[in-house]
Amino acid sequence: MHDIPGLLVPTLFHAVQRDGFSFVTADTMRPLLQSVGELSDWDAFADSWNRLGPDPYLAAKGRFRRRCHATFTATAHGAVEPAPHQPHYQALQYNALQGDIQRWFEPVDSSVAKGASLRTILTFCNDFFGSLSPSVPHWHVEVHQFRIEASIDVAGEPTPEGSHRDGVDFVLVLLIDRHNIASGTTTIHSPDGQLLGDFTLAHPLDAALIHDPRVFHGVTPVMPLDATEPAHRDVLVVTFRAKS
């Protein structure tokens, strides 16, 4: 593993191993990321959320969000490499709203995919998740850029499928930006529905680390604070699934 700040990692490891999740504030997440790479293009990286295309599959269900998607492969504590553009697929048991279909989304812009910030985030995930599952030699990695927009008439739904699992091994949810919104509280539940924790990603680089097989997660709808201003919640979601 890279030299991630020594006192931080055991605490996060313990939390994820014990509880199945950990909420990580930006003042902790930033040094963790910067210990394995650079965030030198962060402003351009965050700005790319302004150019996401609409999610056509969700629009067909009468809901709206913006989304781009990319796929990578990773080796244990090694390189994370881009994979050919491909559909995103979840079984119906994990996504009752849009399961059992291959969904093609606009690809993450190549400048974002190759940029310092995303490469650093992926390196951190490969190190951290790989250390939690050291027997896994190869990972299937997916990256999702999400923008949830809200208006006074229509609440934004970060997780329209409700509390759910993603059908992977590990999930990183990283806040990029939130503007003029209220709520958006992340909730973590046990499989029997018991609330295990809740927190709000409020500042850029606030994050949730989730062991997906153990817990369900969801996010409450968001509403604008000022009805006359645009309102959005931007997140990056990275998933790691062991390749068979």
XYZ file of C-alpha atoms in Angstrom:
244
model
C 0.000 0.000 0.000
C 1.071 3.580 -0.577
C 2.094 5.605 2.446
C -1.376 6.735 3.505
C -1.282 8.735 6.766
C -0.672 6.102 9.394
C -3.126 7.067 12.117
C -6.067 7.531 9.741
C -6.185 4.226 7.904
C -6.474 1.806 10.871
C -9.398 3.840 12.198
C -11.208 3.673 8.851
C -10.366 0.005 8.404
C -11.790 -0.759 11.822
C -14.959 1.209 11.160
C -15.652 -0.484 7.820
C -14.799 -3.931 9.177
C -16.916 -3.413 12.305
C -19.878 -1.471 10.947
C -19.822 -2.012 7.191
C -19.377 1.721 6.529
C -17.531 4.871 7.539
C -18.319 8.564 7.131
C -15.128 10.462 6.329
C -15.027 14.239 6.558
C -13.140 16.322 4.019
C -10.406 17.285 6.479
C -9.580 13.587 6.773
C -10.257 12.569 3.180
C -8.069 15.228 1.593
C -4.783 14.118 3.218
C -5.679 10.490 2.538
C -6.021 11.254 -1.159
C -3.003 13.529 -1.314
C -0.851 10.835 0.259
C -1.278 8.719 -2.894
C -1.462 11.357 -5.626
C -2.348 14.871 -6.648
C -5.598 16.835 -6.820
C -3.998 19.465 -9.022
C -6.851 19.544 -11.551
C -9.629 19.588 -8.932
C -11.264 22.776 -10.206
C -11.547 21.409 -13.762
C -12.604 18.021 -12.393
C -15.447 19.561 -10.363
C -16.444 21.818 -13.258
C -16.997 18.777 -15.492
C -20.237 18.089 -13.567
C -21.656 21.145 -15.368
C -21.502 19.214 -18.646
C -23.115 15.889 -17.694
C -25.789 14.543 -20.006
C -29.238 13.487 -18.762
C -29.909 9.933 -17.585
C -32.344 8.717 -20.287
C -33.339 5.584 -18.379
C -34.453 7.494 -15.314
C -36.243 10.079 -17.465
C -38.336 7.241 -18.862
C -39.506 6.579 -15.289
C -40.615 10.196 -14.835
C -37.525 11.239 -12.843
C -34.466 13.296 -13.738
C -30.745 13.347 -13.056
C -27.510 13.884 -14.997
C -24.923 11.152 -15.271
C -21.712 9.931 -16.957
C -20.034 6.557 -16.539
C -16.650 4.894 -17.018
C -15.180 1.456 -16.376
C -11.693 0.471 -15.237
C -9.818 -2.641 -14.208
C -7.499 -2.848 -11.223
C -4.945 -5.301 -9.918
C -4.244 -5.802 -6.236
C -2.261 -2.762 -5.033
C -1.217 -2.191 -8.631
C -2.360 -0.229 -11.625
C -5.889 0.995 -12.323
C -6.385 0.981 -16.087
C -9.262 2.203 -18.283
C -11.471 -0.447 -19.848
C -13.525 -0.154 -23.052
C -16.755 1.794 -22.662
C -19.509 -0.621 -21.699
C -22.999 -0.682 -20.207
C -23.792 -0.467 -16.524
C -25.753 -3.483 -15.305
C -27.445 -4.269 -11.979
C -29.583 -7.281 -11.214
C -33.210 -6.616 -10.346
C -32.555 -7.764 -6.769
C -30.253 -4.750 -6.316
C -32.186 -2.184 -8.337
C -35.934 -2.711 -8.354
C -36.402 0.438 -10.437
C -33.934 -0.258 -13.246
C -32.559 -3.756 -12.748
C -31.898 -6.484 -15.313
C -31.189 -4.058 -18.162
C -27.961 -2.918 -19.760
C -27.807 0.840 -19.419
C -25.503 2.810 -21.690
C -24.539 6.239 -20.375
C -22.422 8.975 -21.879
C -18.760 8.234 -21.120
C -16.782 10.230 -18.607
C -14.820 12.850 -20.546
C -11.340 11.594 -21.414
C -9.689 14.608 -19.757
C -11.481 13.703 -16.509
C -10.725 9.981 -16.809
C -7.022 10.665 -17.359
C -6.795 13.607 -14.957
C -4.900 13.744 -11.697
C -7.905 13.930 -9.359
C -9.701 10.855 -10.651
C -6.490 8.851 -10.887
C -5.705 9.745 -7.272
C -9.198 8.770 -6.117
C -8.949 5.430 -7.920
C -5.495 4.751 -6.488
C -6.780 5.401 -2.978
C -9.768 3.104 -3.523
C -7.589 0.327 -4.918
C -5.259 0.536 -1.931
C -7.974 0.834 0.693
C -10.498 -1.672 -0.653
C -7.723 -4.032 -1.703
C -6.355 -4.053 1.832
C -9.815 -4.938 3.157
C -9.969 -7.888 0.719
C -6.334 -8.927 0.202
C -7.244 -12.228 -1.471
C -8.821 -10.488 -4.475
C -6.294 -10.236 -7.352
C -8.386 -8.302 -9.876
C -11.204 -5.779 -9.635
C -13.936 -4.526 -11.942
C -14.199 -0.795 -11.231
C -16.985 1.575 -12.229
C -17.054 5.352 -11.941
C -20.284 7.361 -11.963
C -20.614 11.140 -12.080
C -24.043 12.155 -10.750
C -25.772 15.529 -10.628
C -29.131 15.623 -8.858
C -31.114 18.773 -9.603
C -34.010 20.072 -7.541
C -36.702 22.688 -7.989
C -39.453 24.076 -5.804
C -41.889 21.844 -7.713
C -39.857 18.652 -7.893
C -37.511 17.284 -5.243
C -34.217 15.831 -6.426
C -33.840 12.111 -5.714
C -30.229 10.998 -5.201
C -31.383 7.380 -4.768
C -34.734 6.993 -6.557
C -34.533 3.230 -6.027
C -34.665 3.792 -2.258
C -32.392 2.211 0.310
C -30.395 -0.354 -1.613
C -27.218 -2.278 -2.196
C -25.288 -1.899 -5.441
C -24.366 -5.552 -5.929
C -20.623 -4.905 -5.623
C -18.015 -5.343 -2.899
C -17.135 -1.757 -1.985
C -18.471 1.716 -2.688
C -16.980 5.191 -2.338
C -19.405 8.112 -2.424
C -17.485 11.396 -2.656
C -19.148 14.796 -2.541
C -18.001 17.138 -5.286
C -20.365 20.040 -4.700
C -23.746 20.952 -3.267
C -25.400 24.227 -4.134
C -28.577 25.733 -2.715
C -30.011 22.479 -1.371
C -31.442 21.248 1.899
C -31.290 17.664 3.162
C -29.538 14.957 1.135
C -28.871 12.896 4.251
C -27.172 9.554 3.707
C -28.754 6.712 5.690
C -27.191 3.319 6.365
C -29.394 0.334 7.231
C -28.892 -3.289 8.156
C -30.509 -5.853 5.830
C -33.473 -6.086 8.230
C -34.061 -2.334 7.970
C -32.505 -1.166 11.243
C -30.947 2.300 10.975
C -27.217 1.987 11.616
C -26.165 5.554 10.926
C -26.953 8.783 9.113
C -24.841 11.735 8.032
C -24.826 14.492 5.436
C -22.094 14.964 2.871
C -21.885 18.723 3.249
C -18.441 19.784 2.007
C -16.422 18.869 -1.093
C -14.429 15.678 -0.350
C -16.782 14.514 2.411
C -17.116 10.797 1.721
C -18.783 7.515 2.599
C -16.897 4.211 2.427
C -19.297 1.277 2.232
C -18.922 -2.511 2.359
C -21.855 -3.211 0.075
C -22.696 -6.847 0.944
C -23.241 -5.932 4.595
C -25.362 -2.764 4.553
C -27.987 -0.887 2.584
C -27.582 2.816 1.807
C -29.796 5.615 0.544
C -30.015 9.408 0.417
C -33.014 11.542 1.309
C -34.482 13.825 -1.401
C -33.115 17.353 -1.760
C -35.015 20.615 -2.113
C -33.771 24.112 -2.998
C -33.146 26.554 -0.191
C -33.912 29.461 -2.532
C -36.584 28.681 -5.128
C -35.205 31.327 -7.504
C -31.703 29.807 -7.735
C -30.428 26.593 -9.385
C -30.024 23.734 -6.914
C -27.907 20.616 -7.304
C -25.978 17.879 -5.532
C -22.879 16.539 -7.319
C -21.241 13.269 -6.272
C -18.704 10.814 -7.601
C -19.513 7.158 -6.957
C -16.775 4.534 -7.371
C -17.567 0.821 -7.051
C -15.160 -2.112 -6.760
C -16.324 -5.655 -7.527
C -14.077 -8.717 -7.474
C -13.621 -10.113 -10.977
C -14.510 -13.778 -11.283
